[in-house]
Amino acid sequence: MSAPENPDVRLTALVRGTVQGVGYRYFALSQARALGLRGYARNRRDGAVEVVAEGARQRLEKLLVALRRGPSAAKVTAVVASWSPAEPSSFSAFTIRR
C-alpha cells in the first residue's frame, strides 16, 4: 500500500497587530471550519494570536490568506507562518483555546 498523495500538514501562524479583542479568534474559527480544518486559535500574552491548523496544504493556504486579511475590526501587521508534518490524532475539530 502506498502513502497518500497529499498527506495532511500543519500550519502554525503567529498573527500580530490589533488582533485581540476584535473577534480575530472567532474569525479564524469560522474560516478554518469552513475549510474543514482541525486545530485551534488562542490569544498569547504578548498580544499576538496563535493559529495552529492541520489539513490539506491547499486548504491551509486559503486559511493563511484569510488570516492575513482578518476580520474588519482587526489590523493585521504581520503573519509568521511555519509548516510541519501533521501529527495524527492531534485535533478532532477546530476550537478556540483560552
mmCIF file of C-alpha atoms in Angstrom:
data_model
loop_
_atom_site.group_PDB
_atom_site.id
_atom_site.type_symbol
_atom_site.label_atom_id
_atom_site.label_comp_id
_atom_site.label_asym_id
_atom_site.label_seq_id
_atom_site.Cartn_x
_atom_site.Cartn_y
_atom_site.Cartn_z
ATOM 1 C CA MET A 1 0.000 0.000 0.000
ATOM 2 C CA SER A 2 1.459 3.366 -0.964
ATOM 3 C CA ALA A 3 1.422 6.585 1.062
ATOM 4 C CA PRO A 4 -1.361 9.066 0.347
ATOM 5 C CA GLU A 5 -0.551 11.540 -2.430
ATOM 6 C CA ASN A 6 -1.435 14.621 -0.397
ATOM 7 C CA PRO A 7 -0.754 13.945 3.265
ATOM 8 C CA ASP A 8 -2.066 16.435 5.773
ATOM 9 C CA VAL A 9 0.318 19.094 7.006
ATOM 10 C CA ARG A 10 0.380 21.517 9.940
ATOM 11 C CA LEU A 11 0.362 25.296 9.658
ATOM 12 C CA THR A 12 1.442 27.316 12.674
ATOM 13 C CA ALA A 13 0.733 31.029 12.223
ATOM 14 C CA LEU A 14 1.622 33.821 14.623
ATOM 15 C CA VAL A 15 -0.538 36.845 13.846
ATOM 16 C CA ARG A 16 0.498 40.294 15.089
ATOM 17 C CA GLY A 17 -1.227 43.664 15.080
ATOM 18 C CA THR A 18 -4.578 44.657 16.536
ATOM 19 C CA VAL A 19 -5.810 41.085 16.770
ATOM 20 C CA GLN A 20 -7.050 40.684 20.340
ATOM 21 C CA GLY A 21 -10.460 41.961 21.446
ATOM 22 C CA VAL A 22 -11.663 42.319 17.831
ATOM 23 C CA GLY A 23 -13.117 38.849 17.165
ATOM 24 C CA TYR A 24 -9.995 37.521 15.465
ATOM 25 C CA ARG A 25 -10.089 34.060 17.088
ATOM 26 C CA TYR A 26 -13.747 33.636 16.102
ATOM 27 C CA PHE A 27 -12.903 34.750 12.568
ATOM 28 C CA ALA A 28 -10.135 32.119 12.435
ATOM 29 C CA LEU A 29 -12.551 29.512 13.817
ATOM 30 C CA SER A 30 -15.156 30.294 11.157
ATOM 31 C CA GLN A 31 -12.628 30.254 8.313
ATOM 32 C CA ALA A 32 -10.954 27.021 9.462
ATOM 33 C CA ARG A 33 -14.232 25.178 9.983
ATOM 34 C CA ALA A 34 -15.499 26.290 6.560
ATOM 35 C CA LEU A 35 -12.333 24.769 5.068
ATOM 36 C CA GLY A 36 -12.694 21.524 7.029
ATOM 37 C CA LEU A 37 -9.507 22.048 9.046
ATOM 38 C CA ARG A 38 -8.600 20.907 12.563
ATOM 39 C CA GLY A 39 -6.642 22.800 15.212
ATOM 40 C CA TYR A 40 -7.057 25.869 17.390
ATOM 41 C CA ALA A 41 -6.704 29.631 17.767
ATOM 42 C CA ARG A 42 -5.596 31.271 21.007
ATOM 43 C CA ASN A 43 -4.553 34.631 22.371
ATOM 44 C CA ARG A 44 -0.947 34.901 23.514
ATOM 45 C CA ARG A 45 0.274 37.051 26.388
ATOM 46 C CA ASP A 46 2.430 39.103 24.003
ATOM 47 C CA GLY A 47 -0.697 40.382 22.192
ATOM 48 C CA ALA A 48 -0.462 38.049 19.210
ATOM 49 C CA VAL A 49 -2.890 35.319 18.158
ATOM 50 C CA GLU A 50 -1.534 31.844 17.517
ATOM 51 C CA VAL A 51 -3.334 29.665 14.972
ATOM 52 C CA VAL A 52 -2.397 26.007 14.580
ATOM 53 C CA ALA A 53 -4.276 24.116 11.875
ATOM 54 C CA GLU A 54 -3.957 20.762 10.166
ATOM 55 C CA GLY A 55 -5.358 19.513 6.890
ATOM 56 C CA ALA A 56 -4.662 19.568 3.176
ATOM 57 C CA ARG A 57 -1.965 22.080 2.182
ATOM 58 C CA GLN A 58 -4.248 23.736 -0.407
ATOM 59 C CA ARG A 59 -6.903 24.425 2.259
ATOM 60 C CA LEU A 60 -4.302 25.682 4.715
ATOM 61 C CA GLU A 61 -3.008 28.105 2.082
ATOM 62 C CA LYS A 62 -6.569 29.506 1.801
ATOM 63 C CA LEU A 63 -6.711 29.864 5.586
ATOM 64 C CA LEU A 64 -3.394 31.718 5.540
ATOM 65 C CA VAL A 65 -4.767 34.226 3.011
ATOM 66 C CA ALA A 66 -7.763 34.806 5.304
ATOM 67 C CA LEU A 67 -5.540 35.157 8.392
ATOM 68 C CA ARG A 68 -3.526 37.879 6.666
ATOM 69 C CA ARG A 69 -6.775 39.763 5.994
ATOM 70 C CA GLY A 70 -8.519 39.155 9.339
ATOM 71 C CA PRO A 71 -11.951 40.421 10.371
ATOM 72 C CA SER A 72 -12.916 44.036 9.639
ATOM 73 C CA ALA A 73 -12.105 45.274 13.183
ATOM 74 C CA ALA A 74 -8.589 43.798 13.136
ATOM 75 C CA LYS A 75 -5.426 45.384 11.799
ATOM 76 C CA VAL A 76 -3.002 42.606 10.891
ATOM 77 C CA THR A 77 0.570 43.882 10.660
ATOM 78 C CA ALA A 78 2.427 40.559 10.331
ATOM 79 C CA VAL A 79 1.807 36.846 9.958
ATOM 80 C CA VAL A 80 4.716 34.493 10.548
ATOM 81 C CA ALA A 81 3.849 31.064 9.176
ATOM 82 C CA SER A 82 5.688 27.779 9.530
ATOM 83 C CA TRP A 83 4.912 24.357 8.095
ATOM 84 C CA SER A 84 5.477 20.893 9.523
ATOM 85 C CA PRO A 85 4.054 17.387 9.148
ATOM 86 C CA ALA A 86 0.644 16.882 10.715
ATOM 87 C CA GLU A 87 0.545 14.895 13.932
ATOM 88 C CA PRO A 88 -2.094 12.171 13.586
ATOM 89 C CA SER A 89 -4.931 12.423 16.098
ATOM 90 C CA SER A 90 -3.752 15.822 17.388
ATOM 91 C CA PHE A 91 -7.109 17.513 16.836
ATOM 92 C CA SER A 92 -10.632 16.297 16.149
ATOM 93 C CA ALA A 93 -12.030 19.751 15.256
ATOM 94 C CA PHE A 94 -11.053 23.421 15.156
ATOM 95 C CA THR A 95 -11.524 25.152 18.522
ATOM 96 C CA ILE A 96 -10.690 28.284 20.455
ATOM 97 C CA ARG A 97 -8.307 27.827 23.341
ATOM 98 C CA ARG A 98 -8.284 30.198 26.257
#
